[in-house]
Short mmCIF file of C-alpha atoms in Angstrom, two decimals:
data_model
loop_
_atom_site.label_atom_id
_atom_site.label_comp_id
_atom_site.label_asym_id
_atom_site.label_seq_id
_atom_site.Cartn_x
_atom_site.Cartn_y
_atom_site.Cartn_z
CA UNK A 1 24.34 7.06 -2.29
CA UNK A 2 26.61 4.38 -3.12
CA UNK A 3 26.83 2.60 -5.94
CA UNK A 4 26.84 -1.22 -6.40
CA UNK A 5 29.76 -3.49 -7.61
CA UNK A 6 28.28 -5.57 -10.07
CA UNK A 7 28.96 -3.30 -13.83
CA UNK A 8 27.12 -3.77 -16.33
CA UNK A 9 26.62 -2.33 -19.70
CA UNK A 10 23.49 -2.49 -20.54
CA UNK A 11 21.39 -0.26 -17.67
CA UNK A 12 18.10 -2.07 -18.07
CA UNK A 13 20.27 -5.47 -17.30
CA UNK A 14 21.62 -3.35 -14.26
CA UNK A 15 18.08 -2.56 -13.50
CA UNK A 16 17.08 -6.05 -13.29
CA UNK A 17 19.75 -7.18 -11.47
CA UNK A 18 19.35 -5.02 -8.72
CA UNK A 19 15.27 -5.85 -8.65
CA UNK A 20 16.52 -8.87 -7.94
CA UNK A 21 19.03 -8.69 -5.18
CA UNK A 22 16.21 -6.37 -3.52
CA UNK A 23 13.88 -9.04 -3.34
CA UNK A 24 15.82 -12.18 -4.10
CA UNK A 25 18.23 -11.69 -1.00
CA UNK A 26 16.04 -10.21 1.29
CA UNK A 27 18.99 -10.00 3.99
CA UNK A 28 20.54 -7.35 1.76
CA UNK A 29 17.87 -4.87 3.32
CA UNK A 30 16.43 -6.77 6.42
CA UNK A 31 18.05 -6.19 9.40
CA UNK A 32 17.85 -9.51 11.04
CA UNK A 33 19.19 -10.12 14.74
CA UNK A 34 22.28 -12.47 13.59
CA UNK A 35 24.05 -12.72 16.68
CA UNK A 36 21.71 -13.93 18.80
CA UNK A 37 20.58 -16.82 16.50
CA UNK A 38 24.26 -17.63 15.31
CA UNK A 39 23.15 -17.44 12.47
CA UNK A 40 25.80 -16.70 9.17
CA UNK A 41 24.42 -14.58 6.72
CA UNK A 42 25.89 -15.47 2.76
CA UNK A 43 28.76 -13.74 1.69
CA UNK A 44 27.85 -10.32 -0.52
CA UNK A 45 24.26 -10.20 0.81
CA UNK A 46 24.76 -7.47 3.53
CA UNK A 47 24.42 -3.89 2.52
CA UNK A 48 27.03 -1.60 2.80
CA UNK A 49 27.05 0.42 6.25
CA UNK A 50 27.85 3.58 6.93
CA UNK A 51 30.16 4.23 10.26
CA UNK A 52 27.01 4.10 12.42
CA UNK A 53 26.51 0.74 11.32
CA UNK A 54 23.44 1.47 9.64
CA UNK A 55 22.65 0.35 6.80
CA UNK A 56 22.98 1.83 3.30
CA UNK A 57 20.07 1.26 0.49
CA UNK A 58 21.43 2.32 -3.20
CA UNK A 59 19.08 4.83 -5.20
CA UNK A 60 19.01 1.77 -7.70
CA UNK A 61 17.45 -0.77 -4.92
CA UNK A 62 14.93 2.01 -3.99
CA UNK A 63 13.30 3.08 -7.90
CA UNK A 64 13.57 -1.05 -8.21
CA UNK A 65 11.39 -1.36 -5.06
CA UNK A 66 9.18 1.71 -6.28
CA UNK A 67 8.65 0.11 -9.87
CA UNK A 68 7.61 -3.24 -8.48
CA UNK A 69 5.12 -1.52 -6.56
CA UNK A 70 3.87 0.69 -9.46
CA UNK A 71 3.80 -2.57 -11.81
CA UNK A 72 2.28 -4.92 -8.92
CA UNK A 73 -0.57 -2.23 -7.90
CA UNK A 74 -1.86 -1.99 -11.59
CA UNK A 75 -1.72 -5.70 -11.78
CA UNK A 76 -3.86 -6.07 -9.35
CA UNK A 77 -6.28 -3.38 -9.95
CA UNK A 78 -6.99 -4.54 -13.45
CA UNK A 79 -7.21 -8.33 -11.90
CA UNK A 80 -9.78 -6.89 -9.97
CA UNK A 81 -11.59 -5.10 -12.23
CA UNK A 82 -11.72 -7.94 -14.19
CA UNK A 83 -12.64 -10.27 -11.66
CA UNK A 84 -15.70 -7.90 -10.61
CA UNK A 85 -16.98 -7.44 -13.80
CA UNK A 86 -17.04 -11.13 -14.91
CA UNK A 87 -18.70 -12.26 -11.64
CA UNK A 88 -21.28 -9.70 -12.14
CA UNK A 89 -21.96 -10.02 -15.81
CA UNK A 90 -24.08 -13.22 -15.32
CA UNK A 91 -26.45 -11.24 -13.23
CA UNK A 92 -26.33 -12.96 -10.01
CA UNK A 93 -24.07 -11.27 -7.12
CA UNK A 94 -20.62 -10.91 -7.29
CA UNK A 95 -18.19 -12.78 -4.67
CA UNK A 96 -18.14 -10.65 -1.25
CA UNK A 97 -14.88 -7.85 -1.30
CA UNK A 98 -14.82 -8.14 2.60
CA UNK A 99 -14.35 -12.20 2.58
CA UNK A 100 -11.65 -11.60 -0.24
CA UNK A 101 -9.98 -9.06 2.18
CA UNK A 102 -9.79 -11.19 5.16
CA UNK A 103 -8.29 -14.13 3.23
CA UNK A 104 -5.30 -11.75 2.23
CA UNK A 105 -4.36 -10.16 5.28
CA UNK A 106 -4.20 -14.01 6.83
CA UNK A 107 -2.19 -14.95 3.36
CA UNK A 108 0.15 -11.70 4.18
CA UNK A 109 1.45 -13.40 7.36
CA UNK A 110 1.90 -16.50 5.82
CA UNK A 111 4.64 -15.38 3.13
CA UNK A 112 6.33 -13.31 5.52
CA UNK A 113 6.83 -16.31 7.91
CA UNK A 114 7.79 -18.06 4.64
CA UNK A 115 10.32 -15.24 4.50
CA UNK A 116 11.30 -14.91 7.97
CA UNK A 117 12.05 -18.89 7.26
CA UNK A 118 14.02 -18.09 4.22
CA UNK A 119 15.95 -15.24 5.72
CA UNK A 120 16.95 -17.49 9.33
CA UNK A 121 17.51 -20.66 7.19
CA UNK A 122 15.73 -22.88 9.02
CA UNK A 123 12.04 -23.63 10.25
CA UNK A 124 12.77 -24.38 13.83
CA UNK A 125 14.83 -21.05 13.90
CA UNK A 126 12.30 -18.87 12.48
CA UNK A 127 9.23 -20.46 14.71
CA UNK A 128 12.04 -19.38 17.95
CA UNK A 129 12.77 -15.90 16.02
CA UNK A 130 8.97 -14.76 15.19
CA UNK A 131 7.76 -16.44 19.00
CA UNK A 132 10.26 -14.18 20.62
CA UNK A 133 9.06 -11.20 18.33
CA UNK A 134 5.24 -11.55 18.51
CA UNK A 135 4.21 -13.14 21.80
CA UNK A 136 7.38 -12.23 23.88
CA UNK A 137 7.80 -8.89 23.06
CA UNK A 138 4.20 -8.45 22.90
CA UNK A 139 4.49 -4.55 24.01
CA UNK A 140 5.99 -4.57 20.18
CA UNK A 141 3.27 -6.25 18.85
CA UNK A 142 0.54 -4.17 20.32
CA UNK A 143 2.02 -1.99 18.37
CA UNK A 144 0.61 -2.46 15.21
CA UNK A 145 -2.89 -2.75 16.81
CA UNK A 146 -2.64 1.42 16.12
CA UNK A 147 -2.65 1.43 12.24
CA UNK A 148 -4.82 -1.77 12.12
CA UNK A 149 -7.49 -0.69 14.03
CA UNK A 150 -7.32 3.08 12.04
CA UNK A 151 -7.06 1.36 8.74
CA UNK A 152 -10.68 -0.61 9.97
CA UNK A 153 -11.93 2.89 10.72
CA UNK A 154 -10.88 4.23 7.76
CA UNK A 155 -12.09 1.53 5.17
CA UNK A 156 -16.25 2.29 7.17
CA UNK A 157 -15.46 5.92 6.67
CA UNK A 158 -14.77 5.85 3.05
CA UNK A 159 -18.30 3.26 2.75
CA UNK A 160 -20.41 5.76 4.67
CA UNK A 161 -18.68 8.55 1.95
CA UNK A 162 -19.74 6.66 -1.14
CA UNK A 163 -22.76 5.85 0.28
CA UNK A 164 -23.13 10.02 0.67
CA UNK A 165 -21.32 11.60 -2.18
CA UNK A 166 -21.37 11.47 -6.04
CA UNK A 167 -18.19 9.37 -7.18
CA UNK A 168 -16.37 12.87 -8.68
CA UNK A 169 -17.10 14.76 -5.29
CA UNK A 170 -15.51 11.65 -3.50
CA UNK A 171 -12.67 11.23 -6.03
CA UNK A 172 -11.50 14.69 -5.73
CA UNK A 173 -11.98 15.01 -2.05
CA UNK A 174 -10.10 12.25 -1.08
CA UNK A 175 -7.00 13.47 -2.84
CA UNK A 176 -6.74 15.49 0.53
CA UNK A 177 -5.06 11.84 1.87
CA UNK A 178 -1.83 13.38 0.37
CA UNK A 179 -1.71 16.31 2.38
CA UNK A 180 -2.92 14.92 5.75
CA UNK A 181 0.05 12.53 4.92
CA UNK A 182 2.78 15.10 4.55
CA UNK A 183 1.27 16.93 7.48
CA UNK A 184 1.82 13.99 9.73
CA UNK A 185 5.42 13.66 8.23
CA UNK A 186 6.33 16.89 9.46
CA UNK A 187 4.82 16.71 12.74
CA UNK A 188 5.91 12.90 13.68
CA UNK A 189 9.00 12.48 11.58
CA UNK A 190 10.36 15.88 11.12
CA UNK A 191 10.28 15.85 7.61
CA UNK A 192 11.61 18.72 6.08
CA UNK A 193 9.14 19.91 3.13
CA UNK A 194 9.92 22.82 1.00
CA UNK A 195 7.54 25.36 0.08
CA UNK A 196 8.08 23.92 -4.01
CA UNK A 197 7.05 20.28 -2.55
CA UNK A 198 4.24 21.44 -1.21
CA UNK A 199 3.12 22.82 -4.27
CA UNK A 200 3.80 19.65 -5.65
CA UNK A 201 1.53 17.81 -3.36
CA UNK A 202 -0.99 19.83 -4.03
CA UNK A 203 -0.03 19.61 -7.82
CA UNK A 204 -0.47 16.21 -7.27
CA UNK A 205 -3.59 15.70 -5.40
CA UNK A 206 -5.07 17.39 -8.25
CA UNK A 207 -3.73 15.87 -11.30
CA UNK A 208 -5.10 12.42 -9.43
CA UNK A 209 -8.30 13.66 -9.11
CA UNK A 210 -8.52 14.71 -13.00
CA UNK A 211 -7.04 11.81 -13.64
CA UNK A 212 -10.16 9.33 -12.13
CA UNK A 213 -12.72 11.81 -13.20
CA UNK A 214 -11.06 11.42 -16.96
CA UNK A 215 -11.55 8.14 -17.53
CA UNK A 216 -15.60 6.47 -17.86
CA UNK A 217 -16.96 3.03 -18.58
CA UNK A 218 -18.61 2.31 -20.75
CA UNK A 219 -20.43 -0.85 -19.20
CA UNK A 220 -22.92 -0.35 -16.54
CA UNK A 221 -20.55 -1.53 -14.06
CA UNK A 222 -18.57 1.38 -12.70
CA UNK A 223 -15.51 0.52 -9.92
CA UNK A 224 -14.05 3.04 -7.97
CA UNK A 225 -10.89 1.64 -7.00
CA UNK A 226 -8.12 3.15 -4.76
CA UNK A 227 -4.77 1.71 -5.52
CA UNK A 228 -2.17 0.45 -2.90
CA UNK A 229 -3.46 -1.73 0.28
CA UNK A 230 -0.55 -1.43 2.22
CA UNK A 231 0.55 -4.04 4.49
CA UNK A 232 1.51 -1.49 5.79
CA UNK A 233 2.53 1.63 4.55
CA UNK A 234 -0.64 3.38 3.65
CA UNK A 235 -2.52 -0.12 3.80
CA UNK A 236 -5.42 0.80 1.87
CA UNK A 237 -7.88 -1.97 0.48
CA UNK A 238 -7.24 -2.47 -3.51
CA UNK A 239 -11.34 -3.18 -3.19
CA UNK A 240 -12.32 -1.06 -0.57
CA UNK A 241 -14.62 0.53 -2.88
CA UNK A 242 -15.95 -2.01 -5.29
CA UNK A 243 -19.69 -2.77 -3.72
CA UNK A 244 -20.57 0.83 -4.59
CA UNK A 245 -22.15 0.00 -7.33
CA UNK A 246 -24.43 -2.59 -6.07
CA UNK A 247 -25.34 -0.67 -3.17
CA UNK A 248 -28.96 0.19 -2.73
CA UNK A 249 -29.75 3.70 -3.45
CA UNK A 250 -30.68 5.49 -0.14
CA UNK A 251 -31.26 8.94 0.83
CA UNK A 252 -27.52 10.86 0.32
CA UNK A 253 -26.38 13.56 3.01
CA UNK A 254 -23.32 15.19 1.90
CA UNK A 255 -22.33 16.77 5.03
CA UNK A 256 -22.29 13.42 6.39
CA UNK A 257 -20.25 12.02 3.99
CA UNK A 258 -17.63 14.73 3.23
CA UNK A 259 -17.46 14.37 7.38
CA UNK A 260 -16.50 11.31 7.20
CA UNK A 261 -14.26 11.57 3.86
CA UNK A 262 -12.63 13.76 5.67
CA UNK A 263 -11.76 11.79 8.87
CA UNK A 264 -10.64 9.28 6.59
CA UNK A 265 -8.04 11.37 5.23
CA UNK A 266 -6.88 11.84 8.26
CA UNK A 267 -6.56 8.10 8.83
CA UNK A 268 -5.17 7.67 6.13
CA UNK A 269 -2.30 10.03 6.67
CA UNK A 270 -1.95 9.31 10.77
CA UNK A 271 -2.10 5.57 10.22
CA UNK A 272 0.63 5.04 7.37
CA UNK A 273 3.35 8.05 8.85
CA UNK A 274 2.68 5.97 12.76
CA UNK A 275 3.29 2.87 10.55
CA UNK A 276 6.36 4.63 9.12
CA UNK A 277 7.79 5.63 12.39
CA UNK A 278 7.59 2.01 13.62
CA UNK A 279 9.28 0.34 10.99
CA UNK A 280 12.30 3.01 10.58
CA UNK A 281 12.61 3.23 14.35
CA UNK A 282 12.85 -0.24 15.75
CA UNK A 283 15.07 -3.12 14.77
CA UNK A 284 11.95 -5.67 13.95
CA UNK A 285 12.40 -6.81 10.47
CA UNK A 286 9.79 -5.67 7.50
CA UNK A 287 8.46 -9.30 8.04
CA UNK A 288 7.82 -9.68 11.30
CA UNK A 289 6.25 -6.01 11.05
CA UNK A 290 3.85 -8.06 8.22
CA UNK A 291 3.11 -10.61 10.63
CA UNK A 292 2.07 -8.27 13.07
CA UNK A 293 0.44 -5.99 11.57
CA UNK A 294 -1.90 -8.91 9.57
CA UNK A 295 -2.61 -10.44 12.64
CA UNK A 296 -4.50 -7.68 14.00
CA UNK A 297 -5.84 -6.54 10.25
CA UNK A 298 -7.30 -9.95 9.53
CA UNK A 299 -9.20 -9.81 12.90
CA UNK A 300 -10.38 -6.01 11.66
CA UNK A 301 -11.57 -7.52 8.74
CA UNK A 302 -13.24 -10.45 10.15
CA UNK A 303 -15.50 -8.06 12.03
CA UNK A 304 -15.74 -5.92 9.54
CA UNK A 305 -16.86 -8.52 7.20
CA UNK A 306 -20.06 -9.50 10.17
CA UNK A 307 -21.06 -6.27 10.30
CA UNK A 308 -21.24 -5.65 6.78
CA UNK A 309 -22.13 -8.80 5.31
CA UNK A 310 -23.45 -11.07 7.73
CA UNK A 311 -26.89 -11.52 6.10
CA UNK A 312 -25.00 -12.25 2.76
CA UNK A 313 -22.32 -14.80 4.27
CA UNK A 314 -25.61 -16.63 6.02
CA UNK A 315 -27.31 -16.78 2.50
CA UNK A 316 -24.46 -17.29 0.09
CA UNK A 317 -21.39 -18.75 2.19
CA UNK A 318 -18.10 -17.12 2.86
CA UNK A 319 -16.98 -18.64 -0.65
CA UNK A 320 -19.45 -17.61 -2.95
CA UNK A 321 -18.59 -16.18 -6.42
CA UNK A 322 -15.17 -17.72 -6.13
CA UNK A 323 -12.83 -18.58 -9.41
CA UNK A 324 -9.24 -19.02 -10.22
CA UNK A 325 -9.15 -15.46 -10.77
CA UNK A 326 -10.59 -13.94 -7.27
CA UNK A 327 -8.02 -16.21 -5.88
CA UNK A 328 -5.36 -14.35 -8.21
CA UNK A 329 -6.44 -11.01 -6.37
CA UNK A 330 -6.42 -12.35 -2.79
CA UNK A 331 -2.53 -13.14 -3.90
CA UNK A 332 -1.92 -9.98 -5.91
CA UNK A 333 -3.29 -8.26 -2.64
CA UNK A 334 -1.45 -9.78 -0.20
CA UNK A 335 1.81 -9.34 -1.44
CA UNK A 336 1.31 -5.82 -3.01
CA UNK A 337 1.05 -5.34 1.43
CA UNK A 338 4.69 -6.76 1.58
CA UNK A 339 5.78 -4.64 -1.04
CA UNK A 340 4.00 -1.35 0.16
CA UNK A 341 5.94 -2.18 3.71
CA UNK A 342 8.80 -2.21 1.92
CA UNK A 343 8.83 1.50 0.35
CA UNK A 344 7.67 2.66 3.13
CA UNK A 345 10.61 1.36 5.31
CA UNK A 346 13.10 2.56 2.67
CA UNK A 347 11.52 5.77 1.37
CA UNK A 348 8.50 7.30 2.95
CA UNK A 349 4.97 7.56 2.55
CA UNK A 350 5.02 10.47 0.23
CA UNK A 351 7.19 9.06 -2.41
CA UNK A 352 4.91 6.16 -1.90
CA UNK A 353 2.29 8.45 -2.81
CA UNK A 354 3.42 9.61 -5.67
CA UNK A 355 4.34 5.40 -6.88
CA UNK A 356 0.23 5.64 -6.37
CA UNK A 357 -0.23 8.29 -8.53
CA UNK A 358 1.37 6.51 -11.29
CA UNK A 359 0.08 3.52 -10.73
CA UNK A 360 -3.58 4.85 -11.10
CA UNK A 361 -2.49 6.65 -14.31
CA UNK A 362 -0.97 2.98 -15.60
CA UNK A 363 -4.44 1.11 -14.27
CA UNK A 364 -6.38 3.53 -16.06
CA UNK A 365 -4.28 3.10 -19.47
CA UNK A 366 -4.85 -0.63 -18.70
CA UNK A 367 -8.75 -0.43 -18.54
CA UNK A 368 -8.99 1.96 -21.60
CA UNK A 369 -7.43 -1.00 -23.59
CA UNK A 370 -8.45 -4.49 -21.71
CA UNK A 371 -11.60 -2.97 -20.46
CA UNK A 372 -13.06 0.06 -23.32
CA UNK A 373 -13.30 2.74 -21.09
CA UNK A 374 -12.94 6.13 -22.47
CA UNK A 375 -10.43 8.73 -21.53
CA UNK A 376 -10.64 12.61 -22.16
CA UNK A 377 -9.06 15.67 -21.96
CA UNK A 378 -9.37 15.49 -18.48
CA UNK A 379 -7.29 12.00 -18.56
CA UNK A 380 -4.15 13.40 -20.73
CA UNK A 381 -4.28 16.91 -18.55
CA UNK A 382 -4.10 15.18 -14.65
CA UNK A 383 -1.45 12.71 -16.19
CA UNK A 384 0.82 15.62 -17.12
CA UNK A 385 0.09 17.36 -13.87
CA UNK A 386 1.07 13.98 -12.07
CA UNK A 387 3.95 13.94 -13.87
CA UNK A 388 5.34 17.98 -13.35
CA UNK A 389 4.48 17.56 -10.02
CA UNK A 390 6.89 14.17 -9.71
CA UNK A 391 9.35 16.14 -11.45
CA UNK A 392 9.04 19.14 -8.83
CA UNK A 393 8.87 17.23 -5.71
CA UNK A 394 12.30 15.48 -6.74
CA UNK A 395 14.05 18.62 -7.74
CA UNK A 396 12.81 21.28 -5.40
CA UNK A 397 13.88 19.67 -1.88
CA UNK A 398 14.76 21.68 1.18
CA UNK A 399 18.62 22.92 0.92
CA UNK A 400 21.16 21.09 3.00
CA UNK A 401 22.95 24.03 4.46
CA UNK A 402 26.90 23.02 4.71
CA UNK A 403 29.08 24.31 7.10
#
């Protein structure tokens, strides 16, 4: 991988400063089609290429990308958190998750055309560029209609699975999400997975698992939260999960629901490696990708939100239960989409994975201190399995025979 320029002494101020040429200058990584909108990009904001023209992301860029996603995801888990516990601690209903969704997928494509803007530099250029990208090549666009529509799917699955499981069952069951993944990897990408990585995602799936069920409340409101709504990438809702605990208590069939825990695995793992493919394999940019993809999303959501909530939204509005703070998490969720699009276009959906895994293990540390919940054993013990298992996975790759 090669290395940047710009020397420094101090590594964290190297850190930084390549954080911020990642997302500063998004040109450095967005291939944008230059020639055709005469357009002259600044001098030292292109990438290096290699002889194939392609472009080169430093190891640097990528860990930058992969600790913004790590810091934004636990931000705005423990936003959440917060934001569902205050607007239920005065006893009347908290603000509807779906409405919250729907208002962040439609904020999504709004900063990326901001960015599309930025990157073109001009309005009247971008409107021509994202036009010609959206509704011209609309056999693109149609596209993103796949993961969209599976991410819908998924997000009823995993409702019908709480609705049918004790929280541990469901916890440790949908760890599976991280095989299904790598399975699709291999089979659609041609990822090469040793037998030691394997391990480690099993390692993994585990340790997260131990990890949830380690960590209690202590109030009587209990969130099961799933970290990393993906514009994209695995685009999994930050609150898919956080009605469960007002949900009326009906008769549970656990066949049902590992059924259906189970097809959302498979979701899950189909839906972010397709969305994978798409972005590595064609020449749109990761914005116009956004754009896409939240088009379709917010019209999943919208019906999403009528069949779930329609006889709430008639009796307490669209708006209800909103403060400074739910508007916090509609913004922490849409761009933690941008960024999960982002590691997924310049790493993969496993290493993604394992950002997740961290980032669970950092919003749990978070509520034990701004929230009291307790941690045991259980806690400490999947945290050090999350962390061998990084540690294998990074080491123990497939061996590049040389000739």
């Amino acid at each position: 991988c090669c290395c940047c320029t710009h020397q420094t002494a101090d590594p964290t101020i190297r850190f930084v400063f390549h954080a911020l040429q990642l997302l500063g200058r998004s040109r450095a990584i967005i291939h944008m089609p230059d020639a055709k909108l005469n357009i002259k990009p600044s001098t030292g904001s292109m990438p290096k290429k290699n002889g194939g023209g392609k472009e080169i992301i430093t190891l640097k860029q990528k860990a930058a990308t992969l600790c913004l996603l790590v810091v934004q995801i636990v931000a705005t888990v423990t936003v959440m958190r917060y934001s569902r516990i205050s607007s239920s601690s005065d006893g009347g209903k908290p603000y509807l998750s779906s409405s919250v969704v729907v208002l962040a997928e439609y904020l999504k494509v709004i900063i990326a055309t901001f960015l599309v803007t930025r990157d073109t530099g001009s309005w009247v250029i971008a409107k021509k560029e994202i036009y010609q990208e959206v509704v011209v090549k609309s056999r693109e666009t149609f596209k993103m209609a796949v993961p969209a529509t599976l991410y819908a799917v998924q997000n009823n699955l995993l409702f019908i699975a709480l609705s049918h499981l004790d929280s541990a069952v469901y916890q440790i069951v949908y760890q599976i999400k991280t095989l299904t993944t790598a399975m699709f990897a291999v089979f659609i990408l041609r990822k090469q997975i040793s037998k030691w990585q394997w391990f480690s995602l099993v390692l993994l799936a585990i340790g997260v698992a131990i990890v949830q069920l380690g960590v209690h409340s202590k109030s009587s409101v209990i969130e099961s939260t799933q970290g990393g709504r993906g514009g994209g990438g695995e685009e999994e809702q930050l609150n898919n999960n956080d009605d469960t605990s007002s949900s009326s208590i009906q008769e549970q069939n656990p066949l049902k629901g590992i059924c259906a825990i189970l097809l959302a695995c498979v979701s899950s793992g189909f839906a972010g490696i397709y969305f994978e493919k798409v972005l590595k394999q064609t020449k749109q940019s990761v914005w116009i990708r956004n754009i896409q993809l939240g088009l379709f999303g917010g019209g999943a959501s919208i019906l999403t939100m009528l069949i779930k909530d329609w006889s709430d939204l008639q009796e307490l509005g669209f708006f209800h239960g909103y403060t400074p703070v739910v508007i916090l998490v509609i913004c922490l969720q849409a761009s933690t989409g941008l960024i999960v699009a982002m590691v997924v276009k310049y790493t993969d959906n496993i290493v993604k994975a394992f950002a997740g895994a961290l980032a669970i293990i950092g919003a749990s540390m978070t509520s034990i201190y701004v929230f009291s919940f307790e941690a045991d054993r259980n806690f400490v013990f999947g945290g050090i399995l999350v962390v061998i298992a990084s540690y294998i996975y990074g080491t123990r790759g497939p061996k590049k025979h040389t000739k």
